Coordinates of C-alpha atoms in Angstrom, one line a residue:
X1 CA -86.3 -152.2 49.1
X2 CA -88.5 -152.5 45.5
X3 CA -91.5 -151.1 47.0
X4 CA -88.9 -147.8 47.9
X5 CA -87.9 -147.9 44.6
X6 CA -91.2 -147.8 43.1
X7 CA -91.7 -145.0 44.9
X8 CA -88.7 -143.1 43.8
X9 CA -89.8 -144.0 40.1
X10 CA -93.6 -142.7 40.7
X11 CA -91.5 -139.8 42.5
X12 CA -89.7 -138.8 39.0
X13 CA -91.2 -135.9 37.0
X14 CA -92.2 -136.3 33.9
X15 CA -92.2 -134.8 30.4
X16 CA -94.5 -132.7 30.3
X17 CA -96.3 -131.8 26.6
X18 CA -98.3 -128.6 28.7
X19 CA -94.8 -127.0 30.2
X20 CA -93.3 -127.9 26.6
X21 CA -96.2 -126.2 25.4
X22 CA -96.1 -123.7 26.9
X23 CA -92.0 -123.2 27.4
X24 CA -91.8 -122.8 23.2
X25 CA -94.6 -120.9 23.5
X26 CA -92.3 -118.3 25.8
X27 CA -89.0 -118.9 24.2
X28 CA -90.7 -117.0 20.7
X29 CA -91.6 -114.3 23.0
X30 CA -88.3 -113.7 24.1
X31 CA -87.1 -114.1 20.6
X32 CA -89.3 -111.4 19.6
X33 CA -87.8 -109.0 21.8
X34 CA -84.6 -108.5 20.4
X35 CA -87.0 -107.0 16.9
X36 CA -89.0 -105.1 19.4
X37 CA -85.3 -104.0 20.5
X38 CA -84.7 -103.1 16.7
X39 CA -87.1 -100.6 16.3
X40 CA -87.4 -99.2 19.0
X41 CA -83.5 -98.4 19.2
X42 CA -84.2 -97.9 15.3
X43 CA -86.8 -95.7 15.6
X44 CA -84.9 -92.8 18.3
X45 CA -81.2 -92.5 16.6
X46 CA -81.5 -90.3 13.1
X47 CA -82.3 -91.3 9.7
X48 CA -78.7 -91.6 8.8
X49 CA -78.2 -94.1 11.5
X50 CA -81.6 -96.4 11.1
X51 CA -80.9 -99.2 9.7
X52 CA -77.2 -100.1 11.5
X53 CA -79.4 -99.8 14.7
X54 CA -81.4 -102.9 13.4
X55 CA -78.6 -104.4 12.1
X56 CA -76.7 -104.4 15.4
X57 CA -79.6 -106.2 16.9
X58 CA -80.4 -108.3 14.3
X59 CA -76.4 -109.3 13.8
X60 CA -76.5 -110.7 17.7
X61 CA -79.4 -112.9 16.6
X62 CA -77.0 -115.2 14.3
X63 CA -73.8 -114.5 16.4
X64 CA -75.7 -116.1 20.0
X65 CA -77.5 -118.4 18.4
X66 CA -74.4 -120.3 17.0
X67 CA -72.1 -120.1 20.0
X68 CA -74.1 -120.4 22.2
X69 CA -75.1 -124.2 20.4
X70 CA -71.2 -124.8 20.4
X71 CA -70.4 -124.1 23.9
X72 CA -72.7 -121.5 25.2
X73 CA -75.2 -123.1 26.9
X74 CA -72.4 -125.8 28.1
X75 CA -70.2 -123.2 29.9
X76 CA -73.5 -120.9 32.1
X77 CA -75.0 -124.0 33.0
X78 CA -73.2 -127.5 33.3
X79 CA -71.5 -128.1 36.8
X80 CA -68.0 -127.2 37.3
X81 CA -67.7 -124.5 40.1
X82 CA -69.0 -121.7 41.0
X83 CA -67.2 -119.3 38.5
X84 CA -68.0 -121.3 35.1
X85 CA -69.4 -124.1 34.1
X86 CA -69.0 -127.3 31.7
X87 CA -70.9 -130.2 30.4
X88 CA -69.1 -131.9 27.4
X89 CA -72.2 -133.6 26.4
X90 CA -74.3 -130.7 25.7
X91 CA -70.5 -128.6 23.5
X92 CA -72.5 -128.3 19.8
X93 CA -75.8 -130.6 22.2
X94 CA -73.7 -133.4 20.6
X95 CA -75.5 -136.1 23.3
X96 CA -78.5 -134.8 24.3
X97 CA -81.5 -136.7 23.9
X98 CA -84.9 -136.1 22.8
X99 CA -86.8 -136.5 26.2
X100 CA -84.5 -136.4 28.6
X101 CA -85.8 -133.6 30.6
X102 CA -83.5 -130.6 32.6
X103 CA -83.3 -131.8 35.9
X104 CA -86.0 -131.2 38.8
X105 CA -88.2 -129.6 35.3
X106 CA -91.6 -131.5 32.8
X107 CA -89.7 -129.9 29.9
X108 CA -86.5 -131.2 27.7
X109 CA -83.0 -130.0 28.2
X110 CA -83.0 -128.8 24.5
X111 CA -86.3 -126.3 25.6
X112 CA -84.4 -125.2 28.5
X113 CA -81.2 -124.4 26.2
X114 CA -83.6 -122.6 23.3
X115 CA -85.2 -120.8 25.9
X116 CA -81.7 -119.6 27.6
X117 CA -80.0 -119.1 24.0
X118 CA -83.1 -116.2 23.0
X119 CA -82.1 -114.8 26.6
X120 CA -78.1 -114.4 25.8
X121 CA -79.0 -113.2 22.3
X122 CA -80.9 -110.0 23.5
X123 CA -78.2 -109.1 26.6
X124 CA -75.3 -107.9 24.3
X125 CA -78.1 -106.6 21.8
X126 CA -79.4 -103.8 24.4
X127 CA -76.2 -102.5 25.0
X128 CA -75.8 -101.8 20.6
X129 CA -78.3 -98.5 22.4
X130 CA -75.4 -97.1 24.3
X131 CA -73.4 -96.6 21.1
X132 CA -75.5 -96.1 18.3
X133 CA -74.2 -93.6 15.1
X134 CA -70.0 -94.3 16.2
X135 CA -69.1 -98.2 15.9
X136 CA -67.7 -100.1 13.1
X137 CA -70.5 -102.9 11.8
X138 CA -67.7 -105.7 11.9
X139 CA -66.3 -104.5 15.2
X140 CA -69.6 -104.9 16.6
X141 CA -70.1 -108.5 15.3
X142 CA -66.7 -109.5 17.0
X143 CA -68.0 -107.1 20.1
X144 CA -70.8 -109.4 20.3
X145 CA -68.7 -112.6 20.4
X146 CA -66.9 -112.0 22.9
X147 CA -68.4 -110.6 25.1
X148 CA -70.5 -113.3 25.2
X149 CA -68.1 -115.6 25.7
X150 CA -66.0 -113.9 28.6
X151 CA -68.9 -111.4 30.3
X152 CA -72.8 -113.5 29.5
X153 CA -71.9 -116.4 30.0
X154 CA -70.0 -116.5 33.8
X155 CA -72.4 -114.5 35.1
X156 CA -75.5 -116.2 34.0
X157 CA -73.7 -119.1 35.6
X158 CA -73.2 -117.3 38.5
X159 CA -76.6 -116.4 38.7
X160 CA -78.4 -119.7 37.4
X161 CA -76.0 -122.4 37.4
X162 CA -77.1 -125.2 39.9
X163 CA -73.3 -124.1 41.6
X164 CA -73.0 -120.4 40.8
X165 CA -72.4 -118.6 43.7
X166 CA -74.7 -116.2 43.4
X167 CA -76.8 -118.7 43.3
X168 CA -75.8 -121.0 46.4
X169 CA -75.6 -117.5 48.4
X170 CA -79.5 -116.9 47.7
X171 CA -79.6 -114.1 45.5
X172 CA -82.4 -113.9 44.0
X173 CA -83.0 -112.6 40.1
X174 CA -86.1 -114.4 38.6
X175 CA -85.4 -113.5 34.6
X176 CA -82.1 -111.2 34.9
X177 CA -82.0 -108.0 36.8
X178 CA -78.7 -108.7 37.4
X179 CA -77.4 -111.3 34.7
X180 CA -79.1 -109.3 31.7
X181 CA -80.2 -105.7 32.3
X182 CA -77.0 -105.0 34.7
X183 CA -74.9 -107.0 32.5
X184 CA -75.5 -104.9 29.2
X185 CA -76.1 -102.0 31.8
X186 CA -72.4 -101.8 33.0
X187 CA -70.9 -103.4 29.9
X188 CA -72.8 -100.8 27.9
X189 CA -71.0 -98.0 30.3
X190 CA -67.4 -99.5 30.2
X191 CA -67.7 -99.2 26.2
X192 CA -68.9 -95.9 26.4
X193 CA -66.4 -94.9 28.3
X194 CA -63.7 -96.1 25.8
X195 CA -65.0 -95.1 22.3
X196 CA -65.8 -91.6 23.5
X197 CA -68.7 -89.7 23.1
X198 CA -70.7 -89.3 19.3
X199 CA -69.3 -86.4 17.2
X200 CA -71.7 -82.9 17.9
X201 CA -72.9 -84.7 21.4
X202 CA -74.5 -81.5 23.4
X203 CA -74.4 -79.8 20.7
X204 CA -76.1 -80.2 17.6
X205 CA -79.6 -81.9 18.5
X206 CA -80.4 -86.0 18.0
X207 CA -83.8 -86.4 18.7
X208 CA -85.5 -89.4 17.5
X209 CA -86.6 -89.9 13.8
X210 CA -90.0 -91.6 14.5
X211 CA -91.6 -91.3 17.5
X212 CA -94.0 -94.5 16.2
X213 CA -91.0 -96.8 15.1
X214 CA -90.5 -96.6 19.4
X215 CA -94.0 -97.1 20.0
X216 CA -94.3 -99.8 17.8
X217 CA -90.8 -101.6 20.0
X218 CA -92.2 -100.8 23.6
X219 CA -95.6 -102.6 22.2
X220 CA -93.4 -105.3 21.1
X221 CA -91.2 -105.7 24.0
X222 CA -93.8 -105.2 25.9
X223 CA -95.8 -108.3 24.5
X224 CA -92.8 -110.5 24.9
X225 CA -91.7 -109.5 27.9
X226 CA -94.8 -111.9 29.6
X227 CA -92.4 -115.5 28.0
X228 CA -89.3 -113.8 28.9
X229 CA -90.7 -113.6 31.8
X230 CA -93.7 -115.7 33.0
X231 CA -91.6 -118.5 31.5
X232 CA -88.4 -118.4 33.4
X233 CA -90.0 -120.6 36.3
X234 CA -90.3 -123.1 33.3
X235 CA -93.2 -124.7 33.7
X236 CA -96.9 -123.2 35.0
X237 CA -97.7 -125.5 38.1
X238 CA -98.1 -123.8 40.8
X239 CA -99.3 -120.3 40.1
X240 CA -95.6 -118.2 40.0
X241 CA -95.3 -118.4 36.6
X242 CA -98.7 -116.8 36.9
X243 CA -98.4 -114.0 39.2
X244 CA -94.8 -113.3 37.4
X245 CA -97.5 -112.2 34.7
X246 CA -99.6 -110.3 36.6
X247 CA -96.3 -108.5 38.5
X248 CA -95.2 -108.1 34.6
X249 CA -98.3 -106.1 33.5
X250 CA -98.9 -104.0 36.9
X251 CA -95.0 -102.9 37.1
X252 CA -95.4 -101.9 33.9
X253 CA -98.5 -99.5 33.6
X254 CA -97.0 -98.0 37.7
X255 CA -93.2 -97.2 35.4
X256 CA -94.9 -95.7 33.2
X257 CA -97.4 -94.0 34.9
X258 CA -94.6 -92.6 37.6
X259 CA -91.9 -91.9 34.3
X260 CA -94.6 -89.7 32.9
X261 CA -95.7 -87.7 35.9
X262 CA -92.0 -87.2 36.8
X263 CA -91.3 -85.3 32.7
X264 CA -94.8 -83.8 33.3
X265 CA -93.6 -81.8 37.0
X266 CA -89.9 -81.5 35.5
X267 CA -90.0 -81.2 31.9
X268 CA -94.2 -79.3 31.6
X269 CA -94.9 -82.1 29.0
X270 CA -96.1 -86.3 28.6
X271 CA -93.7 -87.0 26.1
X272 CA -94.2 -90.3 23.8
X273 CA -90.6 -91.3 24.1
X274 CA -91.6 -90.5 28.1
X275 CA -94.6 -93.5 27.8
X276 CA -92.7 -95.8 25.5
X277 CA -89.0 -95.3 28.1
X278 CA -90.9 -95.5 31.6
X279 CA -92.8 -99.3 29.6
X280 CA -89.3 -100.7 29.3
X281 CA -88.3 -98.8 32.6
X282 CA -90.9 -100.8 34.9
X283 CA -90.0 -104.2 32.5
X284 CA -86.5 -104.0 33.7
X285 CA -87.4 -103.1 37.1
X286 CA -89.7 -106.1 37.7
X287 CA -88.1 -108.8 36.2
X288 CA -86.1 -110.2 39.0
X289 CA -88.5 -108.7 41.7
X290 CA -92.2 -110.0 39.9
X291 CA -91.5 -113.9 41.7
X292 CA -91.1 -112.5 45.2
X293 CA -93.1 -109.4 45.2
X294 CA -97.1 -109.0 45.5
X295 CA -98.7 -106.9 42.8
X296 CA -98.9 -104.1 45.7
X297 CA -95.2 -104.9 45.3
X298 CA -94.7 -105.1 42.3
X299 CA -96.8 -101.2 41.5
X300 CA -94.5 -100.0 44.5
X301 CA -91.1 -101.2 42.0
X302 CA -92.5 -100.2 38.6
X303 CA -93.5 -96.5 40.2
X304 CA -89.7 -95.9 42.1
X305 CA -88.0 -97.7 39.1
X306 CA -90.4 -95.1 36.8
X307 CA -89.4 -91.9 39.1
X308 CA -85.7 -93.1 39.4
X309 CA -85.1 -94.1 36.1
X310 CA -86.2 -91.2 34.4
X311 CA -83.8 -88.6 36.8
X312 CA -81.0 -90.8 36.1
X313 CA -81.3 -90.6 32.1
X314 CA -80.0 -87.3 32.8
X315 CA -76.5 -88.1 34.7
X316 CA -74.8 -88.3 31.6
X317 CA -75.3 -84.8 30.4
X318 CA -74.1 -84.0 34.5
X319 CA -71.1 -86.2 34.1
X320 CA -69.9 -86.5 30.0
X321 CA -71.1 -89.7 28.8
X322 CA -72.7 -90.7 25.7
X323 CA -75.0 -93.0 26.7
X324 CA -77.2 -92.8 23.1
X325 CA -80.2 -94.0 23.8
X326 CA -80.1 -94.0 28.0
X327 CA -78.7 -98.0 27.7
X328 CA -77.7 -97.3 31.5
X329 CA -80.1 -95.2 33.1
X330 CA -82.8 -97.2 31.8
X331 CA -81.6 -100.9 31.9
X332 CA -78.2 -100.4 34.7
X333 CA -80.0 -98.4 37.1
X334 CA -83.9 -100.3 36.8
X335 CA -82.1 -103.5 37.6
X336 CA -80.4 -102.5 40.4
X337 CA -83.7 -101.1 41.9
X338 CA -85.3 -104.5 40.7
X339 CA -83.0 -106.1 42.5
X340 CA -82.6 -104.0 45.5
X341 CA -85.7 -103.7 46.0
X342 CA -86.9 -107.2 46.4
X343 CA -84.7 -106.5 49.9
X344 CA -87.6 -104.6 50.7
X345 CA -90.8 -105.7 49.5
X346 CA -90.4 -109.8 48.8
X347 CA -93.6 -110.6 50.6
X348 CA -92.3 -114.5 51.4
X349 CA -95.7 -116.3 49.6
X350 CA -94.2 -115.7 46.1
X351 CA -91.3 -118.1 44.3
X352 CA -89.8 -118.2 48.7
X353 CA -90.7 -117.9 51.6
X354 CA -88.2 -115.2 52.2
X355 CA -88.9 -112.0 53.5
X356 CA -88.0 -108.4 52.7
X357 CA -87.4 -105.7 55.5
X358 CA -91.1 -104.3 54.8
X359 CA -92.7 -108.1 55.5
X360 CA -90.5 -108.5 59.4
X361 CA -87.2 -110.1 57.4
X362 CA -84.8 -107.7 57.9
X363 CA -82.3 -106.0 56.1
X364 CA -80.4 -109.6 55.5
X365 CA -81.8 -110.5 51.8
X366 CA -80.9 -106.7 50.8
X367 CA -77.3 -107.3 51.5
X368 CA -77.4 -110.4 49.6
X369 CA -79.5 -108.8 46.8
X370 CA -76.4 -106.4 46.8
X371 CA -73.8 -108.7 46.9
X372 CA -75.2 -109.9 43.2
X373 CA -75.7 -106.5 42.1
X374 CA -72.4 -104.9 42.7
X375 CA -70.2 -108.5 41.7
X376 CA -72.2 -108.2 38.7
X377 CA -71.9 -104.5 37.7
X378 CA -68.3 -104.2 38.5
X379 CA -67.0 -107.3 36.4
X380 CA -68.7 -106.3 33.7
X381 CA -67.5 -103.1 33.9
X382 CA -64.6 -103.7 33.8
X383 CA -63.7 -107.0 31.5
X384 CA -66.6 -105.0 28.9
X385 CA -64.0 -101.8 28.9
X386 CA -61.5 -103.9 28.6
X387 CA -62.6 -105.8 25.8
X388 CA -64.4 -102.5 24.2
X389 CA -60.2 -100.5 24.3
X390 CA -57.9 -104.2 22.9
X391 CA -60.8 -104.3 19.6
X392 CA -60.3 -100.3 19.1
X393 CA -56.0 -100.4 19.7
X394 CA -55.9 -103.3 16.8
X395 CA -59.3 -103.2 14.5
X396 CA -59.9 -99.9 16.1
X397 CA -64.1 -99.6 17.2
X398 CA -65.3 -97.0 15.6
X399 CA -66.3 -95.8 12.1
X400 CA -64.4 -91.9 10.8
X401 CA -65.7 -88.3 11.5
X402 CA -66.5 -88.4 7.9
X403 CA -68.5 -91.6 8.1
X404 CA -70.0 -90.4 10.8
X405 CA -71.6 -87.3 10.2
X406 CA -72.6 -88.4 6.5
X407 CA -74.5 -91.3 8.0
X408 CA -73.0 -94.5 9.8
X409 CA -75.5 -96.7 7.5
X410 CA -74.6 -95.7 4.1
X411 CA -71.1 -96.3 5.1
X412 CA -71.4 -99.3 6.6
X413 CA -74.0 -101.1 5.3
X414 CA -74.6 -99.1 1.3
X415 CA -78.4 -98.4 2.4
X416 CA -80.4 -95.8 3.5
X417 CA -84.1 -96.8 5.2
X418 CA -85.7 -94.2 3.5
X419 CA -85.8 -93.1 0.1
X420 CA -87.2 -89.6 0.1
X421 CA -86.8 -89.1 -3.5
X422 CA -90.2 -91.5 -4.3
X423 CA -91.8 -90.7 -1.9
X424 CA -95.6 -89.3 -2.5
X425 CA -96.2 -87.8 -4.9
X426 CA -93.5 -85.7 -7.4
X427 CA -93.3 -83.3 -9.9
X428 CA -92.5 -84.9 -13.9
X429 CA -92.2 -82.6 -16.9
X430 CA -94.4 -80.2 -15.0
X431 CA -97.0 -82.3 -14.5
X432 CA -98.0 -83.4 -10.8
X433 CA -97.6 -87.3 -11.2
X434 CA -100.3 -89.0 -8.5
X435 CA -100.1 -92.1 -6.5
X436 CA -102.5 -94.1 -9.2
X437 CA -100.4 -92.8 -11.8
X438 CA -97.9 -93.8 -10.6
X439 CA -99.1 -97.3 -9.9
X440 CA -99.9 -97.1 -13.9
X441 CA -96.7 -96.4 -14.8
X442 CA -94.8 -98.8 -12.6
X443 CA -97.7 -101.6 -13.9

């Protein structure tokens, strides 16, 4: 008995400073994605909505951080049943030891908690792009708090909780195809069906005001996504995280090229916005699948997502829903494609021995993926629409039509993104004032 006890003690995981440090870096990278998203969305709207778009992402950082500590982490990752978790020790992180390890891993609970916090932060922020230009900031802040509680937390438990029903069923979601992207995309669709279209939708030009800002945001998202994806294996001991890192890069490149090729064939030009959107589509699609497919499979996933999402973004004009910045077309559709393609391209040589159809595994995993995808899609769509409806009927979700037309930045934040009156040179008393002279005057 004594020797058996010694053997068990030797096999118990020990805190790894390497994995802990790696995961803290990954957590910081995932946090960077939310400001990156703010820039990405901020450049895509018109000038008069820029600050509001930035703030809709930034407020998510504040609200979700506090709620995740108070109860979100406990309900998402505690053990209770297949639909929601609970752990009283994790409420307010009241009884978590400094070196207490996440079960089965070599990193502290605190590290896992903060890594998952960053996922929870960016997911509702993704929804904001669909409702640009027209939602009260106070209503949005309350929506974030409610949506995190009744949509994100339960879905995260289903997919990643040890006793979550989707996890136990065998749904593969490496880093958030269902819990993050389908969840946010379907939630966005539910909200916009309730609150309606922007003033001038399909009539007025609503072009991005700053494509350089869009590209900056896309670059930050791409960079941070390596932490988002590779970090989701929670360590670096067996090469699966490295596979995910490689597949993240490969799929993103393939999707960007595929989107641009589709644009050129369909519309006759390679656009900057298309390159940025294609990259994000690839990142979304490889998020659930990157640990299960080979690099060649990642090329296929990325290419399919690039073309599929590029085609999907135009559906809003066909069906008449105003998805301002293509959250449904990129995140919901990309998440669906990435999740379902696991059932076709899983190689059995990555995170598990599960094989897809093209590797001799039949359709079994595909149907399992369907169960997870459509359960999350319909739950998020319906509950998000109900939340938006209740908020709209109580405090009101939308700004007035006059405020929307004149600019939501000024109406909601009493600021503007750019001070054009002070930009460059200008005439002062009949004399052209140069930048150098302006500096002298300021001094």
